[in-house]
Coordinates of C-alpha atoms in Angstrom, one line a residue:
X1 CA 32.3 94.6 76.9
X2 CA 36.1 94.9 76.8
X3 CA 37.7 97.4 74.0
X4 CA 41.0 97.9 72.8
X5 CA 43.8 99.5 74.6
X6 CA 45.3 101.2 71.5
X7 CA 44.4 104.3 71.4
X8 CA 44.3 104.9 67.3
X9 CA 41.1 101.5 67.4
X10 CA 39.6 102.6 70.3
X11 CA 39.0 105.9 69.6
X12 CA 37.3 104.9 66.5
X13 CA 35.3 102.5 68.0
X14 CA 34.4 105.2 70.7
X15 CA 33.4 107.8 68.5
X16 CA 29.9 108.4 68.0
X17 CA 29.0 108.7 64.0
X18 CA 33.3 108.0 63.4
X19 CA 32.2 104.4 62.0
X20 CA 29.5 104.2 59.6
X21 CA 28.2 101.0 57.7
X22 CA 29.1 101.7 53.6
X23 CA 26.7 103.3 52.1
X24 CA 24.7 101.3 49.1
X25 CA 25.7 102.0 45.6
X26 CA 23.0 104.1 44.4
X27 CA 21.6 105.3 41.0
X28 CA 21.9 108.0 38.5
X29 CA 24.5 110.5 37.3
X30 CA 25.6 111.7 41.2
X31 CA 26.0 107.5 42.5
X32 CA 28.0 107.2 39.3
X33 CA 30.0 110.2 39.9
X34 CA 30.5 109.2 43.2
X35 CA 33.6 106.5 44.4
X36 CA 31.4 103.1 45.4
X37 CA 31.7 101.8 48.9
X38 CA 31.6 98.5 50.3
X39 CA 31.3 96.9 53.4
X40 CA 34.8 95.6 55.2
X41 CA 36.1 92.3 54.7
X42 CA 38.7 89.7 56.7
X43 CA 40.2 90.6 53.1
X44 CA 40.5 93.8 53.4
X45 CA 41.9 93.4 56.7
X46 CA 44.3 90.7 55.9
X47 CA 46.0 92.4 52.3
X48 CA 46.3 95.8 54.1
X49 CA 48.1 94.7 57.0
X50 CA 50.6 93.3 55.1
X51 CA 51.4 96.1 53.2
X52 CA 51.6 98.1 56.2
X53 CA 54.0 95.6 57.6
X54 CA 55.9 94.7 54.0
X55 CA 56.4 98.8 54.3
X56 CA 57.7 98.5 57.8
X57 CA 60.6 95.6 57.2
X58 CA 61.5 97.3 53.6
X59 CA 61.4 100.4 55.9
X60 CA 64.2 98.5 58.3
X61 CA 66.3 97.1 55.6
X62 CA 66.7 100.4 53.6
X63 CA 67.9 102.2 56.9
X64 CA 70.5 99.3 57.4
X65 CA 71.9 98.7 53.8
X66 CA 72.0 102.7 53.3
X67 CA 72.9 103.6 57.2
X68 CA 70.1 105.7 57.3
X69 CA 70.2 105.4 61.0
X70 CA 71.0 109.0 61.4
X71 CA 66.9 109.7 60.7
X72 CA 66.5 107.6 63.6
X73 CA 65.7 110.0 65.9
X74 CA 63.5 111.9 63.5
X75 CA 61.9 109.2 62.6
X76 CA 61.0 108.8 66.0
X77 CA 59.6 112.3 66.6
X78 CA 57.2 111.6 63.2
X79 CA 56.1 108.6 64.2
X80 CA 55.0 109.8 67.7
X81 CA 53.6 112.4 65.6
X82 CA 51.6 110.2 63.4
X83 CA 50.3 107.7 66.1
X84 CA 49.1 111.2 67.8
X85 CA 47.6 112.4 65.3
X86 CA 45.5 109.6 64.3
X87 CA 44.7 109.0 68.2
X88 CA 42.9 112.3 68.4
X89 CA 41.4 112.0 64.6
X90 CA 40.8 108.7 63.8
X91 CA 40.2 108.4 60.0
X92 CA 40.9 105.9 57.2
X93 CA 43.1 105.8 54.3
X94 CA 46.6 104.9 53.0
X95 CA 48.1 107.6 53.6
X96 CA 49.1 108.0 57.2
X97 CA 49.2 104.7 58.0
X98 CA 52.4 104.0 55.4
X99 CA 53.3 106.8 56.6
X100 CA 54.0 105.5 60.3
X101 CA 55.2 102.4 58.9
X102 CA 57.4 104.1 56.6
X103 CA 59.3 106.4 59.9
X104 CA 58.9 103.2 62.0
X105 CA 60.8 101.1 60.3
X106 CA 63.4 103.8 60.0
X107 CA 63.5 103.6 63.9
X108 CA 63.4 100.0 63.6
X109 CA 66.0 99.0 61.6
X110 CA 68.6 101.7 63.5
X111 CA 67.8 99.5 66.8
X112 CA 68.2 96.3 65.6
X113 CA 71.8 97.2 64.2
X114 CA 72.9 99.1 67.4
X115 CA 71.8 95.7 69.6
X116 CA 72.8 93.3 67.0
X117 CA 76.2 95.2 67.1
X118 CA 76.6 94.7 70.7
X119 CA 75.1 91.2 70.8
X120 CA 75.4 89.6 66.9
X121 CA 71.8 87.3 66.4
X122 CA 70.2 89.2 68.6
X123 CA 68.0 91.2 65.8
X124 CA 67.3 87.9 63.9
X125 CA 65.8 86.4 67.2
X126 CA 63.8 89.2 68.1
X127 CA 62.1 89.0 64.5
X128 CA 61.3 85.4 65.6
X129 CA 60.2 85.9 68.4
X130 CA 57.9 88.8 67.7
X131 CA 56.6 86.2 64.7
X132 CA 56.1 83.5 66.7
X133 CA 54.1 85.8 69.6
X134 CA 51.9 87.2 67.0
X135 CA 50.9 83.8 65.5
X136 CA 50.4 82.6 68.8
X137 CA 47.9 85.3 69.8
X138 CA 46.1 85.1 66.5
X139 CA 46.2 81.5 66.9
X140 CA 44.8 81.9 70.6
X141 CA 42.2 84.3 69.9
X142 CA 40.9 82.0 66.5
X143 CA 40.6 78.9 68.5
X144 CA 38.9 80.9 71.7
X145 CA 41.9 79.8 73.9
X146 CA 42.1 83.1 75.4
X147 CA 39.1 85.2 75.4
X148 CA 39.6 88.9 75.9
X149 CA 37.5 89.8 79.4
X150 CA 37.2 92.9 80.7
X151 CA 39.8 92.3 83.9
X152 CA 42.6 91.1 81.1
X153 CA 41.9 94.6 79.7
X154 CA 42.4 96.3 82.5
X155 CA 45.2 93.9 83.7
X156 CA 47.0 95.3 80.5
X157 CA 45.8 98.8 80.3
X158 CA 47.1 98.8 84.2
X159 CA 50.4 97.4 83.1
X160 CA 50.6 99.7 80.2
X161 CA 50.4 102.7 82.1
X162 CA 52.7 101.4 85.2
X163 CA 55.5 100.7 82.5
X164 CA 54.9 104.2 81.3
X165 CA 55.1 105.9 84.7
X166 CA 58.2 104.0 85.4
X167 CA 60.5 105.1 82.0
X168 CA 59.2 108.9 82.9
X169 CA 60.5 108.4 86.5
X170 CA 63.6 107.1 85.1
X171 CA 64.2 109.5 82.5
X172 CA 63.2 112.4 85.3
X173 CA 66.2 110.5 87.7
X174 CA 68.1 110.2 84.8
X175 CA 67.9 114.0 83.5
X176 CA 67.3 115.0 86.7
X177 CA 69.1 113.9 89.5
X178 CA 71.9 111.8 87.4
X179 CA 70.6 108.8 89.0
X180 CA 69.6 105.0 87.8
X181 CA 67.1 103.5 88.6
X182 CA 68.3 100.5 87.0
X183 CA 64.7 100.3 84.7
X184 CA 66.9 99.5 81.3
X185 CA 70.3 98.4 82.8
X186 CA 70.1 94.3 82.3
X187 CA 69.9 93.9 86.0
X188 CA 67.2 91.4 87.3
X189 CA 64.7 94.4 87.8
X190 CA 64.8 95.3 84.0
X191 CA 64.1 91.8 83.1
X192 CA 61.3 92.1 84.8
X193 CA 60.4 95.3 83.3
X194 CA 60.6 93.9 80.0
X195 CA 58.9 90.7 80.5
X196 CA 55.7 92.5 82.1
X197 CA 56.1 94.6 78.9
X198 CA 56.1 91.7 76.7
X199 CA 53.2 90.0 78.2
X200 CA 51.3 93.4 77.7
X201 CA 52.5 93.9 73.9
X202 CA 51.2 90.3 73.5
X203 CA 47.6 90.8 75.4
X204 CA 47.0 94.2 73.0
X205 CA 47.6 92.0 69.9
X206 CA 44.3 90.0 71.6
X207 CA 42.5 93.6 71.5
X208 CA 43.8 94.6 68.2
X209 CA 41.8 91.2 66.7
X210 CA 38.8 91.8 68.7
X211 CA 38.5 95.3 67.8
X212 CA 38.9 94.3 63.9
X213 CA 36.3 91.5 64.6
X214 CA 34.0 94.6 65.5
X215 CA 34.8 96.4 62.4
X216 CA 33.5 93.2 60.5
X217 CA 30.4 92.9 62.2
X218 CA 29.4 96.6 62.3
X219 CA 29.7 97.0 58.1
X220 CA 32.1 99.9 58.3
X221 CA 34.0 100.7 55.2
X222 CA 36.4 98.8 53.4
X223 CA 38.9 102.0 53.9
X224 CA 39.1 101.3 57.7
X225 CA 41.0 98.2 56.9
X226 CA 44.0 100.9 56.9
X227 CA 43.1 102.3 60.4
X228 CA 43.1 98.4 61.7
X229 CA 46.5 97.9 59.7
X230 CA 47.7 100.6 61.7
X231 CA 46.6 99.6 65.1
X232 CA 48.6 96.2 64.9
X233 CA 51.4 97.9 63.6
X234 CA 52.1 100.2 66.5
X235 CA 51.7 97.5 68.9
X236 CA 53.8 95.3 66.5
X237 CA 56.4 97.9 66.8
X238 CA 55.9 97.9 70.6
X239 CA 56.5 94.6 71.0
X240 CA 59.1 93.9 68.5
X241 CA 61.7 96.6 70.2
X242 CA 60.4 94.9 73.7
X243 CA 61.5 91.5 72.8
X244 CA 64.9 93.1 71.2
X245 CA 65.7 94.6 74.5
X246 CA 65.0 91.7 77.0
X247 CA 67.0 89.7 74.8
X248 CA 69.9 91.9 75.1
X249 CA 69.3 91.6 78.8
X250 CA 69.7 88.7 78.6
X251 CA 72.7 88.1 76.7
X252 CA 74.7 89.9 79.1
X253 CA 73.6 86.9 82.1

C-alpha cells in the first residue's frame, strides 16, 4: 500500500501506538475533569488547513508591507527546524504547525519580492499557479482520476531525492570548486530541473490526501487535523517557491 512521501505524515502513520482512535467520553468526576476527545473529521481537516495556510499568506504579506525580509534567512533556519522536529516526533497540536507557517511565510514573502523585482507578475502567477495545481490534484484524487500506486510513489520519492542530490552537488561545486553547474541558472537544464520538481511537489499533494484519507478511516483524534494541516503546508511551500523559480526561468527565454 503506497504511503506518503512527507516525512512529518508518514512518520505518523508509521509509528506504532503514534495514532490512536479517540478515546470515548467516559463517566464520573475523572471523564469530566478530563478534555473530551473525538474522532477526526473531513471538517477538522478542512477548517485547520486553512488556518495554517491563512497564517502562511498573512505571514507573506506582513514581511512585504513591513520589509521584514531581513528574517528571511532565519526564518529559514526555524522552519527547517520545525519540519525536523516534527519529522522525528510526530505529534498534534496548534502550536508548531502555526509555527512553521508563521517562519514560512516569512521566507515566502522575501522570495516572491526578490523575483517579482527582477521579473514584475511573476509572484502573482506563481500564486496561480500553485492554486490551480493544488485544485487540480484534489480534484484528481476526488474523482479517482489519478490513483496513487505504489510505482508513482516511488517515481516521486525517486525524484525527490535525485533533485536533492543534485542542489547538494551544486552547492559542493558552488562552495567548493567555484564552479556551476548550471542547476539554478535559467539554462535549458534548470528548466528541467524545475519542471521534474514541479511534477513531484504536485504527485506529494496526491499523498498528502491519501494519507489524510487514512487519518479518517482509522478514528484518530480530531487534534491530528493540525499534523495533516502541516503536511500540505510544507509541500505547499515546496511547490509554490518551485513554480516561482521556473517561472523566472522562464521569463528570461
Amino acid at each position: 500500500m503506497p504511503t506518503t512521501s512527507n516525512p512529518a505524515i508518514r512518520n505518523l502513520l508509521t509509528l506504532d501506538g503514534a495514532v490512536t482512535p479517540a478515546a470515548p467520553a467516559g463517566s464520573g468526576a475523572a471523564s469530566r475533569a478530563a478534555v473530551p476527545d473525538r474522532p477526526i473529521t473531513l471538517d477538522d481537516i478542512v477548517v485547520k488547513t486553512l488556518t495554517v495556510f491563512g497564517v502562511l499568506v498573512a505571514s507573506a504579506f506582513l514581511t512585504v508591507f513591513l520589509d521584514l525580509g531581513f528574517l528571511a534567512l532565519p526564518a529559514l533556519c526555524a522552519g527547517l527546524g520545525i519540519a525536523v522536529f516534527l519529522s522525528l516526533r510526530p505529534r498534534p497540536g496548534a502550536a508548531p504547525a502555526l509555527a512553521f507557517a508563521t517562519v514560512q511565510g516569512i521566507v515566502l514573502g522575501e522570495a516572491t519580492q526578490f523575483f517579482d523585482a527582477l521579473h514584475p507578475g511573476v509572484g502573482t502567477q506563481a500564486v496561480i499557479g500553485t492554486g490551480c495545481v493544488f485544485a487540480g490534484t484534489l480534484a484528481a484524487y476526488r474523482t479517482r482520476r489519478v490513483r496513487v500506486s505504489t510505482k508513482m510513489t516511488r517515481w516521486a520519492v525517486g525524484a525527490a531525492l535525485g533533485l536533492l542530490a543534485l542542489l547538494v552537488a551544486d552547492l559542493v561545486a558552488w562552495w567548493g570548486f567555484g564552479a556551476d553547474l548550471g542547476l539554478r541558472e535559467g539554462g535549458a537544464l534548470a528548466i528541467g530541473v524545475s519542471l521534474v520538481a514541479v511534477a513531484a511537489a504536485s504527485f506529494f499533494f496526491l499523498l498528502e490526501f491519501e494519507a489524510a484519507s487514512r487519518f479518517l478511516r482509522s478514528g484518530a483524534s480530531h487534534r491530528w487535523a493540525w499534523y495533516v494541516a502541516f503536511g500540505l503546508a510544507v509541500t505547499l511551500v515546496w511547490l509554490y517557491l518551485e513554480i516561482l523559480r521556473l517561472l523566472s526561468y522562464l521569463r528570461w527565454w
